[in-house]
Short mmCIF file of N, CA and C and ligand atoms in Angstrom, two decimals:
data_model
loop_
_atom_site.label_atom_id
_atom_site.label_comp_id
_atom_site.label_asym_id
_atom_site.label_seq_id
_atom_site.Cartn_x
_atom_site.Cartn_y
_atom_site.Cartn_z
N MET A 1 24.12 133.32 136.59
CA MET A 1 25.19 132.75 135.77
C MET A 1 25.58 133.72 134.65
N ILE A 2 26.87 133.91 134.49
CA ILE A 2 27.34 134.85 133.47
C ILE A 2 27.25 134.20 132.09
N LYS A 3 26.69 134.94 131.14
CA LYS A 3 26.58 134.47 129.75
C LYS A 3 27.30 135.47 128.84
N MET A 4 27.39 135.10 127.57
CA MET A 4 28.10 135.98 126.63
C MET A 4 27.48 137.38 126.57
N GLU A 5 26.16 137.45 126.71
CA GLU A 5 25.51 138.77 126.59
C GLU A 5 25.82 139.68 127.78
N ASP A 6 26.39 139.11 128.84
CA ASP A 6 26.81 139.92 129.99
C ASP A 6 28.18 140.56 129.77
N ILE A 7 28.87 140.10 128.74
CA ILE A 7 30.23 140.60 128.49
C ILE A 7 30.15 141.78 127.52
N ILE A 8 30.68 142.91 127.96
CA ILE A 8 30.65 144.09 127.10
C ILE A 8 31.76 143.97 126.06
N ARG A 9 31.55 144.65 124.93
CA ARG A 9 32.48 144.51 123.81
C ARG A 9 33.20 145.83 123.55
N GLU A 10 34.28 145.72 122.79
CA GLU A 10 35.12 146.89 122.50
C GLU A 10 34.24 148.05 122.03
N GLY A 11 34.61 149.23 122.44
CA GLY A 11 33.81 150.42 122.15
C GLY A 11 33.05 150.88 123.39
N HIS A 12 32.83 149.95 124.32
CA HIS A 12 32.15 150.31 125.57
C HIS A 12 33.13 151.08 126.47
N PRO A 13 32.71 152.22 127.00
CA PRO A 13 33.67 153.05 127.76
C PRO A 13 34.26 152.37 129.00
N THR A 14 33.54 151.45 129.61
CA THR A 14 34.08 150.78 130.82
C THR A 14 35.37 150.03 130.50
N LEU A 15 35.51 149.56 129.27
CA LEU A 15 36.74 148.84 128.89
C LEU A 15 37.94 149.78 128.80
N ARG A 16 37.68 151.08 128.81
CA ARG A 16 38.77 152.07 128.73
C ARG A 16 38.99 152.79 130.06
N ALA A 17 38.24 152.39 131.07
CA ALA A 17 38.34 153.06 132.37
C ALA A 17 39.39 152.36 133.24
N THR A 18 39.88 153.08 134.24
CA THR A 18 40.73 152.47 135.26
C THR A 18 39.82 151.95 136.36
N ALA A 19 39.91 150.64 136.61
CA ALA A 19 39.02 150.03 137.60
C ALA A 19 39.47 150.37 139.02
N LYS A 20 38.52 150.33 139.93
CA LYS A 20 38.80 150.69 141.33
C LYS A 20 39.16 149.47 142.16
N GLU A 21 40.05 149.66 143.12
CA GLU A 21 40.40 148.58 144.04
C GLU A 21 39.16 148.16 144.83
N VAL A 22 39.11 146.89 145.19
CA VAL A 22 38.03 146.41 146.04
C VAL A 22 38.47 146.56 147.50
N SER A 23 37.50 146.64 148.39
CA SER A 23 37.85 146.80 149.81
C SER A 23 38.27 145.45 150.38
N ILE A 24 39.22 145.53 151.29
CA ILE A 24 39.72 144.36 152.01
C ILE A 24 39.41 144.60 153.49
N PRO A 25 38.80 143.71 154.25
CA PRO A 25 38.36 142.38 153.82
C PRO A 25 37.31 142.45 152.70
N LEU A 26 37.31 141.40 151.90
CA LEU A 26 36.43 141.34 150.74
C LEU A 26 34.97 141.31 151.17
N SER A 27 34.14 141.98 150.39
CA SER A 27 32.69 141.92 150.64
C SER A 27 32.16 140.61 150.07
N ASP A 28 31.04 140.16 150.61
CA ASP A 28 30.39 138.95 150.08
C ASP A 28 30.07 139.13 148.60
N GLU A 29 29.70 140.35 148.25
CA GLU A 29 29.33 140.65 146.85
C GLU A 29 30.52 140.42 145.91
N ASP A 30 31.70 140.90 146.34
CA ASP A 30 32.89 140.74 145.49
C ASP A 30 33.33 139.27 145.43
N ILE A 31 33.22 138.58 146.56
CA ILE A 31 33.57 137.15 146.56
C ILE A 31 32.65 136.39 145.61
N GLN A 32 31.37 136.72 145.66
CA GLN A 32 30.41 136.03 144.79
C GLN A 32 30.67 136.35 143.32
N LEU A 33 31.00 137.60 143.05
CA LEU A 33 31.33 137.97 141.67
C LEU A 33 32.51 137.14 141.17
N GLY A 34 33.53 137.02 142.01
CA GLY A 34 34.70 136.22 141.64
C GLY A 34 34.32 134.77 141.35
N GLN A 35 33.43 134.23 142.17
CA GLN A 35 32.98 132.84 141.94
C GLN A 35 32.26 132.71 140.61
N GLU A 36 31.43 133.69 140.30
CA GLU A 36 30.68 133.64 139.04
C GLU A 36 31.61 133.78 137.84
N MET A 37 32.64 134.61 138.00
CA MET A 37 33.61 134.77 136.91
C MET A 37 34.34 133.45 136.66
N MET A 38 34.73 132.76 137.74
CA MET A 38 35.41 131.47 137.58
C MET A 38 34.45 130.43 137.00
N GLU A 39 33.20 130.45 137.45
CA GLU A 39 32.21 129.52 136.91
C GLU A 39 32.06 129.71 135.40
N PHE A 40 32.09 130.97 134.97
CA PHE A 40 31.99 131.24 133.53
C PHE A 40 33.16 130.58 132.79
N LEU A 41 34.38 130.75 133.32
CA LEU A 41 35.55 130.17 132.64
C LEU A 41 35.46 128.65 132.59
N VAL A 42 35.05 128.06 133.72
CA VAL A 42 34.89 126.60 133.78
C VAL A 42 33.88 126.15 132.73
N ASN A 43 32.72 126.80 132.70
CA ASN A 43 31.70 126.44 131.70
C ASN A 43 32.20 126.63 130.28
N SER A 44 32.94 127.71 130.08
CA SER A 44 33.39 128.04 128.71
C SER A 44 34.39 127.01 128.19
N GLN A 45 35.05 126.29 129.13
CA GLN A 45 36.03 125.28 128.71
C GLN A 45 35.45 123.87 128.70
N ASP A 46 34.19 123.76 129.11
CA ASP A 46 33.52 122.46 129.10
C ASP A 46 32.76 122.36 127.77
N PRO A 47 33.16 121.42 126.91
CA PRO A 47 32.57 121.40 125.56
C PRO A 47 31.04 121.32 125.57
N ILE A 48 30.47 120.56 126.50
CA ILE A 48 29.01 120.40 126.52
C ILE A 48 28.33 121.68 127.01
N LYS A 49 28.81 122.19 128.14
CA LYS A 49 28.25 123.44 128.69
C LYS A 49 28.43 124.61 127.72
N ALA A 50 29.61 124.68 127.12
CA ALA A 50 29.90 125.80 126.22
C ALA A 50 28.95 125.80 125.03
N GLU A 51 28.66 124.60 124.52
CA GLU A 51 27.75 124.49 123.39
C GLU A 51 26.32 124.85 123.83
N GLU A 52 25.92 124.28 124.95
CA GLU A 52 24.58 124.50 125.49
C GLU A 52 24.33 125.99 125.77
N LEU A 53 25.34 126.66 126.33
CA LEU A 53 25.18 128.06 126.74
C LEU A 53 25.70 129.02 125.68
N ASP A 54 26.25 128.46 124.60
CA ASP A 54 26.78 129.26 123.50
C ASP A 54 27.90 130.20 123.99
N LEU A 55 28.87 129.63 124.69
CA LEU A 55 29.98 130.41 125.25
C LEU A 55 31.23 130.25 124.40
N ARG A 56 31.94 131.33 124.23
CA ARG A 56 33.27 131.27 123.63
C ARG A 56 34.24 130.85 124.72
N GLY A 57 35.16 129.97 124.40
CA GLY A 57 36.13 129.51 125.40
C GLY A 57 37.04 130.65 125.83
N GLY A 58 37.32 130.69 127.13
CA GLY A 58 38.21 131.73 127.63
C GLY A 58 39.10 131.20 128.74
N VAL A 59 40.29 131.77 128.88
CA VAL A 59 41.20 131.41 129.97
C VAL A 59 41.27 132.51 131.02
N GLY A 60 40.65 133.65 130.72
CA GLY A 60 40.69 134.74 131.70
C GLY A 60 39.51 135.67 131.50
N LEU A 61 39.13 136.31 132.60
CA LEU A 61 38.03 137.28 132.56
C LEU A 61 38.32 138.33 133.62
N ALA A 62 38.07 139.58 133.26
CA ALA A 62 38.28 140.68 134.20
C ALA A 62 36.92 141.34 134.47
N ALA A 63 36.70 141.78 135.72
CA ALA A 63 35.40 142.35 136.09
C ALA A 63 34.95 143.49 135.15
N PRO A 64 35.86 144.37 134.68
CA PRO A 64 35.39 145.43 133.78
C PRO A 64 34.71 144.89 132.50
N GLN A 65 35.03 143.66 132.12
CA GLN A 65 34.38 143.07 130.95
C GLN A 65 32.90 142.77 131.21
N LEU A 66 32.52 142.81 132.48
CA LEU A 66 31.10 142.64 132.86
C LEU A 66 30.49 144.00 133.19
N ASP A 67 31.18 145.07 132.80
CA ASP A 67 30.76 146.44 133.09
C ASP A 67 30.78 146.71 134.59
N ILE A 68 31.69 146.02 135.27
CA ILE A 68 31.89 146.24 136.71
C ILE A 68 33.34 146.69 136.88
N SER A 69 33.51 147.97 137.17
CA SER A 69 34.84 148.57 137.14
C SER A 69 35.58 148.35 138.46
N LYS A 70 35.88 147.08 138.73
CA LYS A 70 36.59 146.69 139.94
C LYS A 70 37.81 145.86 139.58
N ARG A 71 38.82 145.92 140.47
CA ARG A 71 40.08 145.23 140.18
C ARG A 71 39.99 143.77 140.62
N ILE A 72 39.29 143.00 139.80
CA ILE A 72 39.11 141.56 140.03
C ILE A 72 39.35 140.85 138.70
N ILE A 73 40.19 139.82 138.73
CA ILE A 73 40.38 138.99 137.53
C ILE A 73 40.26 137.51 137.92
N ALA A 74 39.80 136.73 136.96
CA ALA A 74 39.76 135.27 137.13
C ALA A 74 40.59 134.66 136.01
N VAL A 75 41.40 133.67 136.37
CA VAL A 75 42.25 133.02 135.37
C VAL A 75 42.12 131.51 135.54
N LEU A 76 41.89 130.83 134.43
CA LEU A 76 41.80 129.36 134.43
C LEU A 76 42.55 128.83 133.21
N ILE A 77 43.74 128.32 133.47
CA ILE A 77 44.55 127.77 132.38
C ILE A 77 44.53 126.25 132.54
N PRO A 78 43.87 125.57 131.58
CA PRO A 78 43.71 124.13 131.74
C PRO A 78 45.03 123.39 131.56
N SER A 79 45.09 122.20 132.11
CA SER A 79 46.24 121.32 131.95
C SER A 79 46.42 120.96 130.48
N ASN A 80 47.67 120.80 130.07
CA ASN A 80 47.90 120.27 128.73
C ASN A 80 48.52 118.87 128.83
N ASP A 81 48.43 118.30 130.04
CA ASP A 81 49.02 116.99 130.30
C ASP A 81 47.90 116.03 130.75
N PRO A 82 47.53 115.08 129.87
CA PRO A 82 46.43 114.17 130.21
C PRO A 82 46.70 113.36 131.49
N GLU A 83 47.96 113.18 131.84
CA GLU A 83 48.33 112.44 133.06
C GLU A 83 47.98 113.23 134.32
N ASN A 84 47.99 114.54 134.17
CA ASN A 84 47.72 115.40 135.31
C ASN A 84 46.69 116.47 134.93
N PRO A 85 45.41 116.18 135.20
CA PRO A 85 44.34 117.08 134.74
C PRO A 85 44.19 118.37 135.56
N GLU A 86 44.97 118.52 136.63
CA GLU A 86 44.92 119.76 137.42
C GLU A 86 45.22 120.96 136.54
N PRO A 87 44.43 122.03 136.64
CA PRO A 87 44.74 123.23 135.85
C PRO A 87 46.15 123.76 136.17
N ILE A 88 46.77 124.34 135.19
CA ILE A 88 48.09 124.96 135.39
C ILE A 88 47.94 126.16 136.31
N LEU A 89 46.85 126.88 136.14
CA LEU A 89 46.59 128.04 137.00
C LEU A 89 45.08 128.23 137.10
N GLN A 90 44.58 128.31 138.32
CA GLN A 90 43.15 128.59 138.54
C GLN A 90 43.04 129.44 139.80
N ASP A 91 42.71 130.71 139.61
CA ASP A 91 42.50 131.54 140.79
C ASP A 91 41.72 132.80 140.43
N VAL A 92 41.05 133.33 141.43
CA VAL A 92 40.43 134.65 141.33
C VAL A 92 41.32 135.58 142.13
N MET A 93 41.70 136.68 141.52
CA MET A 93 42.67 137.59 142.12
C MET A 93 42.02 138.96 142.32
N PHE A 94 42.06 139.42 143.56
CA PHE A 94 41.50 140.72 143.92
C PHE A 94 42.64 141.71 144.12
N ASN A 95 42.52 142.87 143.56
CA ASN A 95 43.55 143.91 143.63
C ASN A 95 44.94 143.38 143.22
N PRO A 96 45.02 142.68 142.09
CA PRO A 96 46.33 142.16 141.68
C PRO A 96 47.27 143.31 141.33
N LYS A 97 48.54 143.11 141.64
CA LYS A 97 49.54 144.14 141.37
C LYS A 97 50.83 143.46 140.90
N ILE A 98 51.36 143.91 139.78
CA ILE A 98 52.64 143.38 139.31
C ILE A 98 53.73 144.11 140.08
N VAL A 99 54.47 143.38 140.90
CA VAL A 99 55.49 144.04 141.73
C VAL A 99 56.86 144.00 141.06
N SER A 100 57.07 143.04 140.16
CA SER A 100 58.29 143.09 139.35
C SER A 100 58.07 142.28 138.09
N HIS A 101 58.87 142.61 137.09
CA HIS A 101 58.75 141.87 135.82
C HIS A 101 60.12 141.74 135.19
N SER A 102 60.25 140.73 134.36
CA SER A 102 61.53 140.48 133.69
C SER A 102 61.77 141.54 132.62
N VAL A 103 63.03 141.75 132.31
CA VAL A 103 63.38 142.57 131.16
C VAL A 103 63.08 141.78 129.89
N GLN A 104 63.33 140.48 129.99
CA GLN A 104 63.05 139.59 128.85
C GLN A 104 61.57 139.65 128.48
N GLN A 105 61.31 139.82 127.20
CA GLN A 105 59.93 139.90 126.74
C GLN A 105 59.55 138.69 125.90
N ALA A 106 58.26 138.49 125.75
CA ALA A 106 57.76 137.36 124.97
C ALA A 106 56.39 137.71 124.41
N CYS A 107 56.00 136.95 123.39
CA CYS A 107 54.65 137.09 122.86
C CYS A 107 54.16 135.72 122.43
N LEU A 108 52.87 135.58 122.25
CA LEU A 108 52.31 134.32 121.76
C LEU A 108 52.41 134.30 120.24
N GLY A 109 52.88 133.19 119.71
CA GLY A 109 53.04 133.06 118.26
C GLY A 109 51.73 133.23 117.52
N ASP A 110 50.63 132.87 118.15
CA ASP A 110 49.32 132.97 117.52
C ASP A 110 48.61 134.28 117.85
N GLY A 111 49.29 135.20 118.50
CA GLY A 111 48.64 136.45 118.89
C GLY A 111 47.68 136.21 120.05
N GLU A 112 46.84 137.20 120.31
CA GLU A 112 45.90 137.09 121.44
C GLU A 112 44.48 137.34 120.95
N GLY A 113 43.55 136.91 121.78
CA GLY A 113 42.13 137.17 121.53
C GLY A 113 41.51 137.62 122.84
N CYS A 114 40.25 138.02 122.77
CA CYS A 114 39.61 138.57 123.96
C CYS A 114 38.11 138.36 123.83
N LEU A 115 37.47 138.01 124.92
CA LEU A 115 36.02 137.79 124.91
C LEU A 115 35.26 139.08 124.62
N SER A 116 35.93 140.22 124.77
CA SER A 116 35.29 141.50 124.47
C SER A 116 35.58 141.98 123.05
N VAL A 117 36.27 141.15 122.28
CA VAL A 117 36.63 141.53 120.91
C VAL A 117 36.15 140.44 119.95
N ASP A 118 35.12 140.78 119.17
CA ASP A 118 34.49 139.78 118.29
C ASP A 118 35.12 139.76 116.90
N ARG A 119 36.42 139.88 116.85
CA ARG A 119 37.10 139.82 115.57
C ARG A 119 38.51 139.35 115.85
N ASN A 120 39.13 138.84 114.78
CA ASN A 120 40.49 138.38 114.91
C ASN A 120 41.41 139.58 114.65
N VAL A 121 42.28 139.88 115.59
CA VAL A 121 43.23 140.98 115.38
C VAL A 121 44.63 140.37 115.34
N PRO A 122 45.19 140.19 114.14
CA PRO A 122 46.50 139.55 114.06
C PRO A 122 47.62 140.47 114.53
N GLY A 123 48.68 139.86 115.05
CA GLY A 123 49.86 140.63 115.44
C GLY A 123 50.41 140.15 116.76
N TYR A 124 51.69 140.48 116.96
CA TYR A 124 52.36 140.08 118.19
C TYR A 124 52.08 141.08 119.31
N VAL A 125 51.71 140.55 120.46
CA VAL A 125 51.47 141.35 121.65
C VAL A 125 52.64 141.07 122.59
N VAL A 126 53.56 142.02 122.66
CA VAL A 126 54.80 141.80 123.42
C VAL A 126 54.59 142.17 124.89
N ARG A 127 54.95 141.23 125.74
CA ARG A 127 54.78 141.41 127.19
C ARG A 127 56.01 140.89 127.91
N SER A 128 56.05 141.03 129.23
CA SER A 128 57.15 140.45 130.01
C SER A 128 56.97 138.93 130.06
N VAL A 129 58.06 138.21 129.98
CA VAL A 129 57.96 136.74 130.01
C VAL A 129 57.77 136.24 131.44
N ARG A 130 58.21 137.03 132.41
CA ARG A 130 58.01 136.64 133.81
C ARG A 130 57.51 137.84 134.61
N ILE A 131 56.59 137.58 135.51
CA ILE A 131 56.11 138.64 136.40
C ILE A 131 55.99 138.09 137.82
N THR A 132 56.10 138.98 138.77
CA THR A 132 55.75 138.63 140.15
C THR A 132 54.55 139.47 140.53
N LEU A 133 53.53 138.77 141.02
CA LEU A 133 52.23 139.38 141.26
C LEU A 133 51.87 139.25 142.74
N THR A 134 51.31 140.30 143.31
CA THR A 134 50.68 140.16 144.63
C THR A 134 49.18 140.36 144.43
N TYR A 135 48.40 139.67 145.21
CA TYR A 135 46.94 139.82 145.16
C TYR A 135 46.33 139.23 146.41
N THR A 136 45.06 139.50 146.60
CA THR A 136 44.29 138.86 147.66
C THR A 136 43.44 137.79 146.99
N ASN A 137 43.41 136.59 147.56
CA ASN A 137 42.55 135.54 146.99
C ASN A 137 41.18 135.57 147.67
N ALA A 138 40.30 134.67 147.21
CA ALA A 138 38.92 134.69 147.69
C ALA A 138 38.81 134.38 149.18
N LEU A 139 39.85 133.75 149.73
CA LEU A 139 39.86 133.45 151.17
C LEU A 139 40.39 134.63 151.98
N GLY A 140 40.78 135.68 151.28
CA GLY A 140 41.29 136.87 151.96
C GLY A 140 42.78 136.79 152.24
N GLU A 141 43.43 135.77 151.70
CA GLU A 141 44.87 135.61 151.91
C GLU A 141 45.65 136.47 150.92
N THR A 142 46.73 137.05 151.39
CA THR A 142 47.61 137.81 150.51
C THR A 142 48.59 136.83 149.86
N LYS A 143 48.68 136.90 148.54
CA LYS A 143 49.55 135.98 147.80
C LYS A 143 50.62 136.77 147.08
N LYS A 144 51.77 136.14 146.94
CA LYS A 144 52.84 136.69 146.09
C LYS A 144 53.32 135.54 145.24
N VAL A 145 53.08 135.63 143.94
CA VAL A 145 53.33 134.49 143.06
C VAL A 145 54.08 134.94 141.82
N ARG A 146 54.98 134.06 141.37
CA ARG A 146 55.74 134.31 140.15
C ARG A 146 55.12 133.50 139.02
N PHE A 147 54.93 134.14 137.89
CA PHE A 147 54.40 133.45 136.71
C PHE A 147 55.39 133.62 135.57
N LYS A 148 55.44 132.60 134.71
CA LYS A 148 56.27 132.74 133.51
C LYS A 148 55.54 132.16 132.31
N ASN A 149 55.99 132.58 131.15
CA ASN A 149 55.47 132.10 129.86
C ASN A 149 53.95 132.33 129.76
N TYR A 150 53.22 131.31 129.28
CA TYR A 150 51.79 131.51 128.97
C TYR A 150 50.99 132.06 130.15
N PRO A 151 51.11 131.49 131.35
CA PRO A 151 50.34 132.07 132.46
C PRO A 151 50.68 133.55 132.71
N ALA A 152 51.93 133.92 132.55
CA ALA A 152 52.32 135.33 132.74
C ALA A 152 51.66 136.22 131.68
N ILE A 153 51.58 135.71 130.47
CA ILE A 153 50.95 136.48 129.38
C ILE A 153 49.46 136.67 129.66
N VAL A 154 48.80 135.58 130.07
CA VAL A 154 47.35 135.65 130.34
C VAL A 154 47.07 136.63 131.48
N VAL A 155 47.86 136.53 132.54
CA VAL A 155 47.65 137.43 133.69
C VAL A 155 47.85 138.89 133.25
N GLN A 156 48.86 139.15 132.45
CA GLN A 156 49.09 140.54 132.00
C GLN A 156 47.94 141.03 131.12
N HIS A 157 47.39 140.14 130.26
CA HIS A 157 46.24 140.52 129.44
C HIS A 157 45.06 140.93 130.34
N GLU A 158 44.80 140.11 131.36
CA GLU A 158 43.66 140.41 132.26
C GLU A 158 43.93 141.67 133.08
N MET A 159 45.16 141.82 133.56
CA MET A 159 45.53 143.03 134.31
C MET A 159 45.33 144.28 133.47
N ASP A 160 45.64 144.19 132.18
CA ASP A 160 45.44 145.34 131.29
C ASP A 160 43.99 145.82 131.33
N HIS A 161 43.04 144.87 131.42
CA HIS A 161 41.62 145.26 131.46
C HIS A 161 41.31 146.14 132.66
N LEU A 162 42.09 146.02 133.72
CA LEU A 162 41.86 146.85 134.92
C LEU A 162 42.36 148.27 134.70
N ASN A 163 43.17 148.42 133.65
CA ASN A 163 43.76 149.73 133.37
C ASN A 163 43.29 150.31 132.04
N GLY A 164 42.22 149.75 131.51
CA GLY A 164 41.63 150.30 130.29
C GLY A 164 42.43 150.02 129.03
N ILE A 165 43.24 148.98 129.08
CA ILE A 165 44.10 148.67 127.93
C ILE A 165 43.60 147.40 127.23
N MET A 166 43.51 147.47 125.91
CA MET A 166 43.11 146.31 125.11
C MET A 166 44.37 145.67 124.52
N PHE A 167 44.32 144.37 124.24
CA PHE A 167 45.53 143.68 123.79
C PHE A 167 46.10 144.29 122.51
N TYR A 168 45.20 144.76 121.65
CA TYR A 168 45.68 145.27 120.36
C TYR A 168 46.35 146.63 120.48
N ASP A 169 46.23 147.28 121.63
CA ASP A 169 46.98 148.52 121.86
C ASP A 169 48.49 148.25 121.79
N HIS A 170 48.87 147.01 122.06
CA HIS A 170 50.30 146.66 122.08
C HIS A 170 50.81 146.24 120.71
N ILE A 171 49.94 146.10 119.73
CA ILE A 171 50.36 145.61 118.41
C ILE A 171 50.86 146.79 117.57
N ASN A 172 51.99 146.59 116.94
CA ASN A 172 52.57 147.61 116.08
C ASN A 172 51.63 147.84 114.87
N ALA A 173 51.13 149.06 114.75
CA ALA A 173 50.11 149.36 113.74
C ALA A 173 50.66 149.21 112.32
N GLU A 174 51.92 149.62 112.12
CA GLU A 174 52.47 149.56 110.77
C GLU A 174 52.86 148.15 110.35
N ASN A 175 53.48 147.43 111.30
CA ASN A 175 53.90 146.07 111.00
C ASN A 175 53.58 145.18 112.20
N PRO A 176 52.40 144.56 112.16
CA PRO A 176 51.92 143.80 113.34
C PRO A 176 52.83 142.65 113.76
N PHE A 177 53.70 142.22 112.83
CA PHE A 177 54.56 141.08 113.16
C PHE A 177 56.03 141.46 113.28
N ILE A 178 56.29 142.74 113.48
CA ILE A 178 57.68 143.16 113.68
C ILE A 178 58.05 142.84 115.14
N LEU A 179 59.28 142.34 115.32
CA LEU A 179 59.73 141.99 116.66
C LEU A 179 61.18 142.37 116.83
N LYS A 180 61.53 142.85 118.01
CA LYS A 180 62.95 143.02 118.32
C LYS A 180 63.57 141.63 118.43
N ASP A 181 64.89 141.56 118.18
CA ASP A 181 65.58 140.27 118.13
C ASP A 181 65.43 139.44 119.40
N ASP A 182 65.36 140.13 120.53
CA ASP A 182 65.44 139.39 121.80
C ASP A 182 64.07 139.03 122.39
N VAL A 183 63.01 139.13 121.59
CA VAL A 183 61.68 138.78 122.10
C VAL A 183 61.41 137.29 121.80
N LEU A 184 61.05 136.56 122.85
CA LEU A 184 60.72 135.14 122.68
C LEU A 184 59.34 135.01 122.05
N VAL A 185 59.19 134.06 121.14
CA VAL A 185 57.87 133.76 120.58
C VAL A 185 57.42 132.43 121.18
N LEU A 186 56.37 132.46 121.97
CA LEU A 186 55.88 131.25 122.66
C LEU A 186 54.86 130.54 121.76
N GLU A 187 55.07 129.25 121.55
CA GLU A 187 54.14 128.48 120.69
C GLU A 187 53.20 127.66 121.55
NI1 NI B 1 40.48 140.30 127.21
#
């Protein structure tokens, strides 16, 4: 089971490396890793488990954060609708690739955080508001999916980890809250 001590923190060189594609068909090892990554996210969002295991809540995790330089990400975005408890997005993505993105950009009004960053880094992280992603899922199926708004932002944050990019690399150093007029601020 993945715990907080398994997650490497900023300054570790693996977080700055370009991760390698996984082989397709997927190995049992990679499938299992994906399952463990998703289990971590599920536990981290369960108030009882999170407290018991001392986990910080997360909506995404990338294999390089476990010091495993492979192109695997897990994303779990919980429902915000009590009538429909199904997660907005829950999948493990192998070799994800952004095949197109909107010109329109957006950022989260509250900025971003990361399980590999133990400090608050204020500022707007500007990303594409919509992306189209291809990836292989844990069943070995090739997927092509369009994401917008919050899920698109989360996926781009996790994808960055596969390319050695941290969220704060996108923040304007001089003025963290400067924005071009046409950037949407998502609340
Ligand atoms: Ni992160």
